[in-house]
mmCIF file of C-alpha atoms in Angstrom:
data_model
loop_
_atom_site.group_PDB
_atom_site.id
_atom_site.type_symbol
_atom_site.label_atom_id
_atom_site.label_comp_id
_atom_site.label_asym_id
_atom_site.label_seq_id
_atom_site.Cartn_x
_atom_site.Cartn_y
_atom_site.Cartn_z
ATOM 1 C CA UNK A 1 0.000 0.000 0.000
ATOM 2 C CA UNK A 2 1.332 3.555 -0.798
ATOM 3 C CA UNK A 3 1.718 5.676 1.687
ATOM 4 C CA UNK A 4 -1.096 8.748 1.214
ATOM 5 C CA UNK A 5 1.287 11.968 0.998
ATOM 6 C CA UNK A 6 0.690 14.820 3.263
ATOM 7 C CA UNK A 7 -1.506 17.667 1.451
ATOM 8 C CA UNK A 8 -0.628 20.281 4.782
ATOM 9 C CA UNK A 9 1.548 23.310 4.365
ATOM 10 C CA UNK A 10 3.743 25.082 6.197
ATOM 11 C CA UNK A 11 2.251 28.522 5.831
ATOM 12 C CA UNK A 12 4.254 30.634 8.359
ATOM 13 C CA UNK A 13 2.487 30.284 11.270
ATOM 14 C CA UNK A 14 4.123 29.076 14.601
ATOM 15 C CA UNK A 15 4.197 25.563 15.858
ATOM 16 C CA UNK A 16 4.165 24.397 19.475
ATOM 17 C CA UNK A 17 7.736 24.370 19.472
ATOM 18 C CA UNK A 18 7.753 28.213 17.957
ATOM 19 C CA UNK A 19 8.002 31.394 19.957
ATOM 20 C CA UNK A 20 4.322 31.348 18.852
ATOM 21 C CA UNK A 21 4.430 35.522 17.624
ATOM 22 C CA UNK A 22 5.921 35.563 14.543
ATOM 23 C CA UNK A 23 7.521 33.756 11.269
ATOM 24 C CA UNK A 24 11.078 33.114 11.195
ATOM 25 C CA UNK A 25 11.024 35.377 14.496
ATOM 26 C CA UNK A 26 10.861 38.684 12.370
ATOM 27 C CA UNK A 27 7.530 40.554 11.369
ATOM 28 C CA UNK A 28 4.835 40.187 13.901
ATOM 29 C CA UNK A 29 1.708 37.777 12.743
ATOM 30 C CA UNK A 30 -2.033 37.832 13.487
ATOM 31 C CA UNK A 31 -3.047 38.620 16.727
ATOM 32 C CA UNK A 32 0.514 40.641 16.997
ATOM 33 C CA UNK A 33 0.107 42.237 13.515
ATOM 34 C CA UNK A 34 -3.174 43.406 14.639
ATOM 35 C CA UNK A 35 -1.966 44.983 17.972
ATOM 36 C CA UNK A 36 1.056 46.297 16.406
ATOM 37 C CA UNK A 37 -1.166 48.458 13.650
ATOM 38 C CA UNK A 38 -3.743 49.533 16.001
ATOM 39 C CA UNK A 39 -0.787 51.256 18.225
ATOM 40 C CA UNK A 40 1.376 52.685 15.086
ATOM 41 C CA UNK A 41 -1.627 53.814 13.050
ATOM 42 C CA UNK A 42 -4.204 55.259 16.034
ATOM 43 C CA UNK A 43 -2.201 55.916 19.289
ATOM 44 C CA UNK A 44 0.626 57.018 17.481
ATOM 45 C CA UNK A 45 -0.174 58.627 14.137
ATOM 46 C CA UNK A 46 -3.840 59.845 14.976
ATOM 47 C CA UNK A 47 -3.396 60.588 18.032
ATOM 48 C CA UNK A 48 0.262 62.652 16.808
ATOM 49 C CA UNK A 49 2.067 60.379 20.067
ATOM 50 C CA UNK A 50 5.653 60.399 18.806
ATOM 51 C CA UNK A 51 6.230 58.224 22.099
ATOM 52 C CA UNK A 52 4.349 55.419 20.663
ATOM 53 C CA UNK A 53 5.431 55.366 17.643
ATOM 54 C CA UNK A 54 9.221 55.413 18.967
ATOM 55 C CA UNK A 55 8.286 52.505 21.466
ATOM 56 C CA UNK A 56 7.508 50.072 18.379
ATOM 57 C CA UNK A 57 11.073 50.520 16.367
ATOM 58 C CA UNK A 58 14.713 49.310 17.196
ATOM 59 C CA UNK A 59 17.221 51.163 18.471
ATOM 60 C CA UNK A 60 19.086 50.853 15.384
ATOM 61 C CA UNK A 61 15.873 51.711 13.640
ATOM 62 C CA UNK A 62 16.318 53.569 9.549
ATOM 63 C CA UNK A 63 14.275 55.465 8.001
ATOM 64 C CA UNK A 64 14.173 55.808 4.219
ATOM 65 C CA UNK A 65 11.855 59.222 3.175
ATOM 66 C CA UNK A 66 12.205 61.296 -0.052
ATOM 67 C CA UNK A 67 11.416 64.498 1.527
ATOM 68 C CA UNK A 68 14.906 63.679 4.003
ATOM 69 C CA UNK A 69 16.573 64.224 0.416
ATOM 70 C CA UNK A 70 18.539 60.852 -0.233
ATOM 71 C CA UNK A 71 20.029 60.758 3.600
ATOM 72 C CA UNK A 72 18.735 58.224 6.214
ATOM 73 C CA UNK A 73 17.167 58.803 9.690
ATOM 74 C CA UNK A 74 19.149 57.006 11.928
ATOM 75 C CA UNK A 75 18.244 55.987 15.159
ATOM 76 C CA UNK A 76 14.824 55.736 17.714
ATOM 77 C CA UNK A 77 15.286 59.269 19.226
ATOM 78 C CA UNK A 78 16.452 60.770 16.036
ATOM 79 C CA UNK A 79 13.131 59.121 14.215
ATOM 80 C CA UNK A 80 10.986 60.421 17.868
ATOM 81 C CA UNK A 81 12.535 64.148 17.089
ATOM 82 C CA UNK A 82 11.126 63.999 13.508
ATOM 83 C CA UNK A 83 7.478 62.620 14.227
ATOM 84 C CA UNK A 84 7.633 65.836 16.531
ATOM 85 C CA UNK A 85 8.900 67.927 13.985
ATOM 86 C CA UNK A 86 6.040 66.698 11.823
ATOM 87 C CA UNK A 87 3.145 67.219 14.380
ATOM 88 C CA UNK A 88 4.547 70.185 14.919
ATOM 89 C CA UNK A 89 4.170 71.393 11.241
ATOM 90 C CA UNK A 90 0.660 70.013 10.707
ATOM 91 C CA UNK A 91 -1.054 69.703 13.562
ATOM 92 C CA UNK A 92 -4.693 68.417 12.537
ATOM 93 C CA UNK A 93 -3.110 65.767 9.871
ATOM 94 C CA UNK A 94 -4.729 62.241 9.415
ATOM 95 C CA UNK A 95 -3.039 58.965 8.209
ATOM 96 C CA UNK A 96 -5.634 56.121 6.651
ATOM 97 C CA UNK A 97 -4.708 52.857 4.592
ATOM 98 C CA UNK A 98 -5.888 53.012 1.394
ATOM 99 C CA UNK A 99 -5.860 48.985 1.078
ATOM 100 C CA UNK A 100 -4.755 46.273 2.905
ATOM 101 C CA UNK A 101 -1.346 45.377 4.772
ATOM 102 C CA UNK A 102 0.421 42.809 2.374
ATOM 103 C CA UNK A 103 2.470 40.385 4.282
ATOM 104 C CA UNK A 104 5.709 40.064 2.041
ATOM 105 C CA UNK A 105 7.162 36.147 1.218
ATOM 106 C CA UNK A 106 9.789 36.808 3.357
ATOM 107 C CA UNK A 107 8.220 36.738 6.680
ATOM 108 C CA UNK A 108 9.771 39.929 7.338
ATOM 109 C CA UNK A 109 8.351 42.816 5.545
ATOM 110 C CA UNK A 110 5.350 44.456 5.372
ATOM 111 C CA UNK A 111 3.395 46.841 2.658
ATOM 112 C CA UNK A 112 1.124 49.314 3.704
ATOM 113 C CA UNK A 113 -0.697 51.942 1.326
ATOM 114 C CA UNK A 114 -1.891 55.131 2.912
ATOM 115 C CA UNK A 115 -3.030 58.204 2.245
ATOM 116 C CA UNK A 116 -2.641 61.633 4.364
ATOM 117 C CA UNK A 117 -3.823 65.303 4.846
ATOM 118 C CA UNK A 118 -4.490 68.314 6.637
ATOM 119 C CA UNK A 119 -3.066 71.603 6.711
ATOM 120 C CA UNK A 120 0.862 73.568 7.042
ATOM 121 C CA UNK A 121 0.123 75.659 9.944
ATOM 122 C CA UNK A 122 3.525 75.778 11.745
ATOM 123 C CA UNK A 123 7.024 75.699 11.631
ATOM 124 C CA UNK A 124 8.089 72.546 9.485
ATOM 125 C CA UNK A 125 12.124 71.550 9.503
ATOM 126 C CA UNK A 126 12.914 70.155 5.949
ATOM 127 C CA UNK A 127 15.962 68.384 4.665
ATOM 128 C CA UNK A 128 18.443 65.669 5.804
ATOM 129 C CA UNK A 129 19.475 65.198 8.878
ATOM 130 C CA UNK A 130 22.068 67.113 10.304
ATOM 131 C CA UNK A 131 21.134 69.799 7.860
ATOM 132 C CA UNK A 132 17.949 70.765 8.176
ATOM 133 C CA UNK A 133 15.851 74.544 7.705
ATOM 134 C CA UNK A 134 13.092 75.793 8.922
ATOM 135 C CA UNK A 135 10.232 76.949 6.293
ATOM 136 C CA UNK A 136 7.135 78.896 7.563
ATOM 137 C CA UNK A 137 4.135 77.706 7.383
ATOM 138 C CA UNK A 138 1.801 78.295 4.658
ATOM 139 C CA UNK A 139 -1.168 77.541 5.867
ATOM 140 C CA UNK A 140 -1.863 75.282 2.553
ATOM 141 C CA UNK A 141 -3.766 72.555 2.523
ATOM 142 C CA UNK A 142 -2.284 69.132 1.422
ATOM 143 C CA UNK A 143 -3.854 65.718 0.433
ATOM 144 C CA UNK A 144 -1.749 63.263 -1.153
ATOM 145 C CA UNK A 145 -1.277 58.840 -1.014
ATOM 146 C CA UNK A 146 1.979 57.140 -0.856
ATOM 147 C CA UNK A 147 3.427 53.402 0.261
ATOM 148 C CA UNK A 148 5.166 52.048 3.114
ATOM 149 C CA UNK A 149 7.641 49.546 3.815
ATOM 150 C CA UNK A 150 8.393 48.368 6.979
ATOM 151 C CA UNK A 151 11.006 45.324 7.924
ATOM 152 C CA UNK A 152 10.845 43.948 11.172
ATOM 153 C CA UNK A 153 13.059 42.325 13.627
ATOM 154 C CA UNK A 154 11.701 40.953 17.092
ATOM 155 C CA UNK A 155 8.381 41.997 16.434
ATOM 156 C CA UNK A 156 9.185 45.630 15.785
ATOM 157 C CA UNK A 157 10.091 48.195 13.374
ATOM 158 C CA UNK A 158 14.029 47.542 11.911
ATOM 159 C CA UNK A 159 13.731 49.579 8.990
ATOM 160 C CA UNK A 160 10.877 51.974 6.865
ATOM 161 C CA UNK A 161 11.239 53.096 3.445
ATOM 162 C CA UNK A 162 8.382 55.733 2.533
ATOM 163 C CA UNK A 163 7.552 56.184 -1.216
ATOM 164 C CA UNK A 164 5.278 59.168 -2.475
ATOM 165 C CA UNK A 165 5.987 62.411 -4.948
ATOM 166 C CA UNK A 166 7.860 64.745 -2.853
ATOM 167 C CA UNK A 167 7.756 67.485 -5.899
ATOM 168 C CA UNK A 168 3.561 66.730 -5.497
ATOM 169 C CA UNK A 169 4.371 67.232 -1.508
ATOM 170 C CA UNK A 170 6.436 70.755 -2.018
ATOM 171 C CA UNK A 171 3.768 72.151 -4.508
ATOM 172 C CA UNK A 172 0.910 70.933 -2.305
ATOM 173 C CA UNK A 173 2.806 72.928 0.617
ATOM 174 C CA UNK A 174 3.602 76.222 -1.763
ATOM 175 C CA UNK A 175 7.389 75.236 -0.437
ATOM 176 C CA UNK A 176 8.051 75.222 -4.498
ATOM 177 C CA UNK A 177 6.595 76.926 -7.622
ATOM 178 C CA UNK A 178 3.642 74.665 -9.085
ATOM 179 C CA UNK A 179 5.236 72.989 -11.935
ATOM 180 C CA UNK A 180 2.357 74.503 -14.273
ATOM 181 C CA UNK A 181 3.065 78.070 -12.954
ATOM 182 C CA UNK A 182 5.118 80.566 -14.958
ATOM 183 C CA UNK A 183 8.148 80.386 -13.140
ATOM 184 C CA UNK A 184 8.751 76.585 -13.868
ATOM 185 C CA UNK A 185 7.446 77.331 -17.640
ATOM 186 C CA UNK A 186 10.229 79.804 -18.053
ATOM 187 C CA UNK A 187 12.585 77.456 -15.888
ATOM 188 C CA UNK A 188 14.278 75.768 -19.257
ATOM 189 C CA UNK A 189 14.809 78.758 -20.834
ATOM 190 C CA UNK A 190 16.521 80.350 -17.981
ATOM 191 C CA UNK A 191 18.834 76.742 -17.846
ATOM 192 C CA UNK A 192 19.724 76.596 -21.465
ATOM 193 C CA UNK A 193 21.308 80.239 -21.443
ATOM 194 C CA UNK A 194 22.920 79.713 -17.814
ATOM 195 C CA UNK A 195 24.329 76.359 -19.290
ATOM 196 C CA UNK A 196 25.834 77.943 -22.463
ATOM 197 C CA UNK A 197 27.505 80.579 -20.656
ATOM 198 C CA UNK A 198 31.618 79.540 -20.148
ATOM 199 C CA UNK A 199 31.231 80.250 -16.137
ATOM 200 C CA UNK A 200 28.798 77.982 -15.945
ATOM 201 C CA UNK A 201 30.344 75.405 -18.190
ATOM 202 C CA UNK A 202 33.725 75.164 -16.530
#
């Protein structure tokens, strides 16, 4: 008689023997996902807590964002000091997934699509890290959607790479000239003679 082959998979859940929180020990599952996007998303982003929010990464924690300008933020208390930067600068804004959280292959990582918005109404400190200025507010409204990727590690937040239009972001926030406006329609004209002058060149 052949022996019947087993039809179960393994699909990333813990066994007995597990630590019975996570697969592979890396991005929280179920019951732990759950908790862990009920504190990020309401007590900390709704409720503009950058305590919370700083509780639930590493100490080693990296952020990825466009509007840091190609430089990391490095660190829990340097990601805490920007989260109250950001509150800071808009006050009344509101974070909401736009779809589901997607669970990557890997066990580890974890896509989230959002959208935000509310309004510039103080002091907002822009740049990398380490060299950052201080632009005053505009009182513009903003409303725009992006994606997030988080990696985890020990059933928090190792890593989070941020993806979104930061030229839609500095229009929005009148930090830029609107790239239908007249300045930016005169903008190539204005680069082709600075490029052909010899100053310029050399």
């Amino acid at each position: 008689m052949r022996r019947r082959r087993s039809t179960s998979r393994n699909t990333g859940g813990a066994s007995k023997s597990g630590c019975g929180r996570c697969c592979r020990c890396g991005a929280p599952q179920a019951e732990a996902l759950r908790e862990w996007a009920l504190a990020w998303v309401l007590d900390g982003y709704q409720n503009h807590d950058p305590d919370v929010l700083a509780s639930w990464v590493t100490e080693d924690f990296v952020q990825d964002d466009p509007l840091n300008l190609g430089r990391f933020v490095q660190g829990r208390e340097a990601f805490r000091q920007v989260m109250v930067e950001t509150f800071i600068a808009f006050p009344d804004c509101a974070f909401v997934a736009t779809g589901p959280f997607c669970l990557g292959m890997d066990g580890e990582t974890l896509v989230v699509p959002w959208r935000t918005f509310g309004n510039f109404s103080g002091p907002l400190a822009w740049g990398p890290p380490g060299q950052r200025k201080s632009f005053a507010p505009t009182h513009r409204r903003f409303d725009f959607e992006g994606c997030d990727f988080y990696r985890f590690r020990d059933g928090k937040v190792a890593s989070l790479r941020s993806l979104y239009d930061p030229l839609q972001v500095a229009e929005q926030l009148a930090m830029i000239p609107n790239r239908q406006g007249v300045v930016m329609r005169i903008a190539p004209y204005v680069q082709g003679v600075a490029a052909s002058l010899p100053l310029i060149r050399g």
